[in-house]
mmCIF file of C-alpha atoms in Angstrom:
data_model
loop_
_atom_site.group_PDB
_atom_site.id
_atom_site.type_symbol
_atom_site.label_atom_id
_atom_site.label_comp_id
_atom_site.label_asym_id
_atom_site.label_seq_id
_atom_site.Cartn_x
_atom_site.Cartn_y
_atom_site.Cartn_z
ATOM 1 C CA UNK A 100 0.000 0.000 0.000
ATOM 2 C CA UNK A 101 1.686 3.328 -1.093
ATOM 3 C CA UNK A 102 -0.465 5.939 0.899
ATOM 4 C CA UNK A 103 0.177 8.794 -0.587
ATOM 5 C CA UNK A 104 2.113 12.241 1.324
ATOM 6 C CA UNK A 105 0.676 13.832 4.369
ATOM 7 C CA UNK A 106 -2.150 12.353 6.080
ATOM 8 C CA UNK A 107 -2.149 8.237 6.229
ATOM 9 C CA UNK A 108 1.952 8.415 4.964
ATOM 10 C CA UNK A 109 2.749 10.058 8.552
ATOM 11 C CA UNK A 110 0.144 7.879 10.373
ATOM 12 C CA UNK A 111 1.998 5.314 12.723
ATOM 13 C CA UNK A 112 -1.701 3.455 13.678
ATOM 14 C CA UNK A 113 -1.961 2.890 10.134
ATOM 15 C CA UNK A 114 1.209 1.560 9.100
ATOM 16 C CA UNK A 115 0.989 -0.875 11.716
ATOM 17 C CA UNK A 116 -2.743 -1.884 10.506
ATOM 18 C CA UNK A 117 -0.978 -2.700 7.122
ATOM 19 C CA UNK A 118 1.707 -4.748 8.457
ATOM 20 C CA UNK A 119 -1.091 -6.795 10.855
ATOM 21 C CA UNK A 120 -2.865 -7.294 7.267
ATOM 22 C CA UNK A 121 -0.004 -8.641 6.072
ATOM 23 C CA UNK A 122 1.169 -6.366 3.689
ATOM 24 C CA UNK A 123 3.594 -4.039 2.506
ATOM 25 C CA UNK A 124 3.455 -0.194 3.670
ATOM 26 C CA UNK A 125 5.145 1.691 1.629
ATOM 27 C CA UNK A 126 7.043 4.168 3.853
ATOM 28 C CA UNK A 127 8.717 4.075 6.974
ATOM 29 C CA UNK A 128 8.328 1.553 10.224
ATOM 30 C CA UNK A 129 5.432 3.002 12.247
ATOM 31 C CA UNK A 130 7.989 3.377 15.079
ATOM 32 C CA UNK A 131 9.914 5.524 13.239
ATOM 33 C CA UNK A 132 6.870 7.587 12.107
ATOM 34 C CA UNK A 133 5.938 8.303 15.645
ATOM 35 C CA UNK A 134 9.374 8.964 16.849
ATOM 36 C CA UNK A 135 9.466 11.809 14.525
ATOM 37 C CA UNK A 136 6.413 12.969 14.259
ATOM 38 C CA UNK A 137 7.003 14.670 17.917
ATOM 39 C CA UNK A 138 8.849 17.735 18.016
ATOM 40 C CA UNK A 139 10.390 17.477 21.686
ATOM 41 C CA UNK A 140 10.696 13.142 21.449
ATOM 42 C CA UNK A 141 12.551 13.423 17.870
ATOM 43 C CA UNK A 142 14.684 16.418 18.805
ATOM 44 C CA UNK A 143 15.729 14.350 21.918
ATOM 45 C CA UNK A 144 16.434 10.996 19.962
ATOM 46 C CA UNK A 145 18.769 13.391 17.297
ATOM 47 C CA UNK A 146 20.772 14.653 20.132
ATOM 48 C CA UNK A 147 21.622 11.722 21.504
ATOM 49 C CA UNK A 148 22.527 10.642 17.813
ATOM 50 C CA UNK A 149 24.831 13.392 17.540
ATOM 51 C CA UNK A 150 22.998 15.231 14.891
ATOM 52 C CA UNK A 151 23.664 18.933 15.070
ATOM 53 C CA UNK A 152 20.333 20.755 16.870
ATOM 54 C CA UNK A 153 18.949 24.658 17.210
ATOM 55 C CA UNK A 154 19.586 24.968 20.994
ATOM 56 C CA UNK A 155 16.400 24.957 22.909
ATOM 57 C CA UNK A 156 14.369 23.381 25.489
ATOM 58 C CA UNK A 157 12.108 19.949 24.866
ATOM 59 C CA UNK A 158 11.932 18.969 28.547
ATOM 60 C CA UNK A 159 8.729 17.066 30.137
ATOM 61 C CA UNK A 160 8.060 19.530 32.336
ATOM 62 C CA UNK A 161 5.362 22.008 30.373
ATOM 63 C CA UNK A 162 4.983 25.027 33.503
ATOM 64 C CA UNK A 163 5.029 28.002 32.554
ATOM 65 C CA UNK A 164 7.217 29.019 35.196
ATOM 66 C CA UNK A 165 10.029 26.280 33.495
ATOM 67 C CA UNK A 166 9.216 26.920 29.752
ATOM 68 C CA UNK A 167 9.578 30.820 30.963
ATOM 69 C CA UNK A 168 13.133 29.985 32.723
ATOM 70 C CA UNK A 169 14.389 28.171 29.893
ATOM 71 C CA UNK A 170 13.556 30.771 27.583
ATOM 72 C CA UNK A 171 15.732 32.774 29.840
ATOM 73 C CA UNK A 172 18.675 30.581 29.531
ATOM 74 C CA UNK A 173 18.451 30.414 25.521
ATOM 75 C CA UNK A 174 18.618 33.709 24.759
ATOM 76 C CA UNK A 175 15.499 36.355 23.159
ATOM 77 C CA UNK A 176 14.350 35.879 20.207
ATOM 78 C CA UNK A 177 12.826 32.420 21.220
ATOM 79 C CA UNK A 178 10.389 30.381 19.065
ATOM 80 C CA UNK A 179 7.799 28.688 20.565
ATOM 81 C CA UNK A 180 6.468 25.258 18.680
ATOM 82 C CA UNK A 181 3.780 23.005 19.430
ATOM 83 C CA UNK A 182 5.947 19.291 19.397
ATOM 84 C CA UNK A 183 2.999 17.504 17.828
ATOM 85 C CA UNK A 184 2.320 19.500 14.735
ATOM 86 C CA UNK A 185 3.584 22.041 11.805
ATOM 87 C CA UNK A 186 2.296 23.833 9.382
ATOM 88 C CA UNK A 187 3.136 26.917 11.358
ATOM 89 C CA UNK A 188 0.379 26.329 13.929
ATOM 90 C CA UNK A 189 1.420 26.830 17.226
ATOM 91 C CA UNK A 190 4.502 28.589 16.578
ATOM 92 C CA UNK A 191 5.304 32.055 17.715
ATOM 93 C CA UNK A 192 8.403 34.352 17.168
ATOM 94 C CA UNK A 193 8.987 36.127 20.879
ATOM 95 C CA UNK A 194 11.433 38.863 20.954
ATOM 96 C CA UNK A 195 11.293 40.219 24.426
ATOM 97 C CA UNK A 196 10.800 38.280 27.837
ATOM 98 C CA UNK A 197 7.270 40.573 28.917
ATOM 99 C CA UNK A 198 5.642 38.858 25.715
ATOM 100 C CA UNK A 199 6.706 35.117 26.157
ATOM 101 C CA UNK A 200 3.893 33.958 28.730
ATOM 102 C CA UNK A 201 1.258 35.461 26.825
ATOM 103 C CA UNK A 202 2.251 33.557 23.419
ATOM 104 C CA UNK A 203 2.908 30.575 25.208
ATOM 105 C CA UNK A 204 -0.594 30.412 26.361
ATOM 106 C CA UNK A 205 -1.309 31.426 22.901
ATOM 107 C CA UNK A 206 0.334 28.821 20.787
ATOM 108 C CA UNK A 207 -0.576 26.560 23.811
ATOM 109 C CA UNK A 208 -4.267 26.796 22.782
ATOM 110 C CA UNK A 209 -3.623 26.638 19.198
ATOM 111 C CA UNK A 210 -1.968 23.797 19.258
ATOM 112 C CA UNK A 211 -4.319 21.744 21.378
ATOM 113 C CA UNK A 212 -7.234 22.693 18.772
ATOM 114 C CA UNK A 213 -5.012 21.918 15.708
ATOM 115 C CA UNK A 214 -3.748 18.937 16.886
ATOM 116 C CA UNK A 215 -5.204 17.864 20.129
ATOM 117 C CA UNK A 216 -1.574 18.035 22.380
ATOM 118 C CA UNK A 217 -0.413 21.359 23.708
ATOM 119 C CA UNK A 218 2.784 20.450 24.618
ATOM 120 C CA UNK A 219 5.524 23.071 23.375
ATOM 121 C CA UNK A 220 9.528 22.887 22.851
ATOM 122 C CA UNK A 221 11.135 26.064 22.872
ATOM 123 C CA UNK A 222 13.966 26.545 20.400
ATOM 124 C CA UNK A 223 16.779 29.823 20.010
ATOM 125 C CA UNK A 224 15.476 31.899 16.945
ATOM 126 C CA UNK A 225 17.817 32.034 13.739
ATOM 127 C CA UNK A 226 16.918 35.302 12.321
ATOM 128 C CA UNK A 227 16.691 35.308 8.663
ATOM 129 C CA UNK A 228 17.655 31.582 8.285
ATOM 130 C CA UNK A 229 18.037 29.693 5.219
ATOM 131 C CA UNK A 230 16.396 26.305 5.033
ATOM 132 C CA UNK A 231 18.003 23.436 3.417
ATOM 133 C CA UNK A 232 16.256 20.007 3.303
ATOM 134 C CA UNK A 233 18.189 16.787 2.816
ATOM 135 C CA UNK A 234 16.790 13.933 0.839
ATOM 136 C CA UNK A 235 17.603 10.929 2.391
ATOM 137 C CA UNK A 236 16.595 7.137 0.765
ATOM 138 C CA UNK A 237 17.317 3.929 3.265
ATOM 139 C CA UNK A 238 16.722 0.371 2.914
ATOM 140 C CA UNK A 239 15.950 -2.489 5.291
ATOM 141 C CA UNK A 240 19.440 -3.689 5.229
ATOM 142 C CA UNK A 241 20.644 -0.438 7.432
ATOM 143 C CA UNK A 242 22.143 1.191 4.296
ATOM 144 C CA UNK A 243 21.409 5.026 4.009
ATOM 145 C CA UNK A 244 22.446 7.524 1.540
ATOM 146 C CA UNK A 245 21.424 11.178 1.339
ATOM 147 C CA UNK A 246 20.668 12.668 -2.280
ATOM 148 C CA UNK A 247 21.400 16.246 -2.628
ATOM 149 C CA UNK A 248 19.733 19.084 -1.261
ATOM 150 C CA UNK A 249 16.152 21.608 -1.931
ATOM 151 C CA UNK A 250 16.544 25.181 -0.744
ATOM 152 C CA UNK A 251 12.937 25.999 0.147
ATOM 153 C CA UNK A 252 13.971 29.274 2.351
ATOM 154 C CA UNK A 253 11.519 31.612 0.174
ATOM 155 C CA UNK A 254 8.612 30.972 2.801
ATOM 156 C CA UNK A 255 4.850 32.779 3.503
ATOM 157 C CA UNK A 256 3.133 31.925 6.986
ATOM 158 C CA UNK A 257 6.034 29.575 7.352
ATOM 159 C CA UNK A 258 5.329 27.098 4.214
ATOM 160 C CA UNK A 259 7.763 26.939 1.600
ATOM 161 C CA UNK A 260 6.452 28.510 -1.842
ATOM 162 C CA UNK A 261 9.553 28.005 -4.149
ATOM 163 C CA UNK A 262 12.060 25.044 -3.421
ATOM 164 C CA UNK A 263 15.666 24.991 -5.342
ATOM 165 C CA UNK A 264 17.762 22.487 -6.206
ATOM 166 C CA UNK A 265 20.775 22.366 -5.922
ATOM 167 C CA UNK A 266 21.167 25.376 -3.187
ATOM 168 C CA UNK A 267 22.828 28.304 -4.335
ATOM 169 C CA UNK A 268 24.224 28.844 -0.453
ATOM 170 C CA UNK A 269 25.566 25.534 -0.099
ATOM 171 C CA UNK A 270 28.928 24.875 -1.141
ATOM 172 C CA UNK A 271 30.582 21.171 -1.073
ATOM 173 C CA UNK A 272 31.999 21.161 2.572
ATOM 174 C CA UNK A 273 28.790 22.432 3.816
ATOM 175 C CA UNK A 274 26.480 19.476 1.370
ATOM 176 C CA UNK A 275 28.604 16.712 2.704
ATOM 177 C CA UNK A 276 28.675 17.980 6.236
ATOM 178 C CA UNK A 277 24.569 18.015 6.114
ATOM 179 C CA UNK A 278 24.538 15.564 4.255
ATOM 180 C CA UNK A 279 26.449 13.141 6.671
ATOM 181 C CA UNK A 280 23.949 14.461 9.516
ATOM 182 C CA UNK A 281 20.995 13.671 7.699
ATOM 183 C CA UNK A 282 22.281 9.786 7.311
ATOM 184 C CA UNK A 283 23.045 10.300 11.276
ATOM 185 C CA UNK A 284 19.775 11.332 11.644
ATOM 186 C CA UNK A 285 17.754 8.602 9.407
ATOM 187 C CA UNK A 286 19.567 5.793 11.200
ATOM 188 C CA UNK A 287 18.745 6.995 14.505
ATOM 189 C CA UNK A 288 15.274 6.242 13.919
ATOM 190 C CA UNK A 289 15.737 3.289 11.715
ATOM 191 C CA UNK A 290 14.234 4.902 9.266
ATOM 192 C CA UNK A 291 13.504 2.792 5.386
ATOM 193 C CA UNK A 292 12.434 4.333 2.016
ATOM 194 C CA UNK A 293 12.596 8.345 1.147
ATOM 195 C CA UNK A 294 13.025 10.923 3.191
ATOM 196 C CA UNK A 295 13.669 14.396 4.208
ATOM 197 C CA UNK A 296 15.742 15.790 7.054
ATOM 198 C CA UNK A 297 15.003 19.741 7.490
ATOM 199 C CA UNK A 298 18.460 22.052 8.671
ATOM 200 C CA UNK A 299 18.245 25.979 9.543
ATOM 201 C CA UNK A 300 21.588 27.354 8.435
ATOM 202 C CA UNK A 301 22.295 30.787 9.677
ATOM 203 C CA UNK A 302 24.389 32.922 7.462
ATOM 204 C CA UNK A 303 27.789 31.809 8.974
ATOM 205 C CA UNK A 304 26.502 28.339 7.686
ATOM 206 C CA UNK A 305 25.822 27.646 11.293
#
């Protein structure tokens, strides 16, 4: 069963319904699908992997007094995300300390309508990023290879609107060095058939 992008492709319940039928999902295990389709449980998992990170904060504890104290340590501008979703929902850009509780609550709410969880990570803002995804392909056998990269940094409401291939900001050192991570990354979560692995470079190529 090939099921498509979005939706029933990023659905763990129903990749393992297609394995108990006795067939072939096209896509990855359903344990990697819900390792990585959390925010703060995949960002924890790459860390321990090694694979470079935005600093931030994707601890258990959900206070506001903590997320508000580890906002402190990062550093303003802070983003706030909701862990279980994308799209730009739930996320909020917070400059200055006096506006982070109110957009926590804020993206808080939002997230627990869009996506029924409003557990948050907080992450350090890069300013103007670029964003480079890596196409990764893996097979069964624990063999990974990564493919080349998509710019897709020209972005409205935070969804990509032109992707380009090969990125004009990446030069060779910097492809192979993402590129490498991205394996790092796939294997982590035993991950098998295509896939992408997002980076935020900052304009040191940070």
């Amino acid at each position: 069963i090939h099921p498509g992008y979005g939706f029933l492709s990023e659905n763990a319940e129903f990749a393992d319904a297609v394995a108990a039928a006795g067939l072939v999902f096209i896509g990855p295990p359903a344990d990697a699908i819900r390792s990585m389709g959390d925010k703060a449980a995949s960002k924890r998992l790459m860390i321990e992997a090694g694979v470079p990170c935005v600093p931030g904060y994707q601890g258990a504890d959900q206070s506001d007094a903590v997320l508000i104290a580890e906002a402190d340590k990062i550093g303003f501008p802070v983003m706030v995300k909701a862990s279980a979703g994308g799209g730009g929902r739930g996320m909020r850009l917070v400059f200055e300390a006096s506006e982070l509780e109110a957009q926590i609550k804020t993206a808080r709410s939002e997230a627990e309508n869009a996506f029924g969880s409003g557990e948050l990570i907080l992450e350090k803002a890069v300013i103007k990023p670029r964003h480079i995804e890596i196409q990764v392909f893996a097979d069964k056998h624990g063999n990974v290879v990564y493919l080349g990269e998509r710019d897709c940094s020209i972005q409205r409401r935070h969804q990509k609107v032109v992707e380009e291939a090969p990125s004009p900001f990446v030069d060779q050192a910097l492809r192979e060095k993402m590129g490498e991570a991205a394996v790092q990354a796939a294997r982590a979560c035993n991950y098998v058939g295509a896939g992408t692995v997002e980076f935020l470079a900052d304009s040191e190529g940070n």
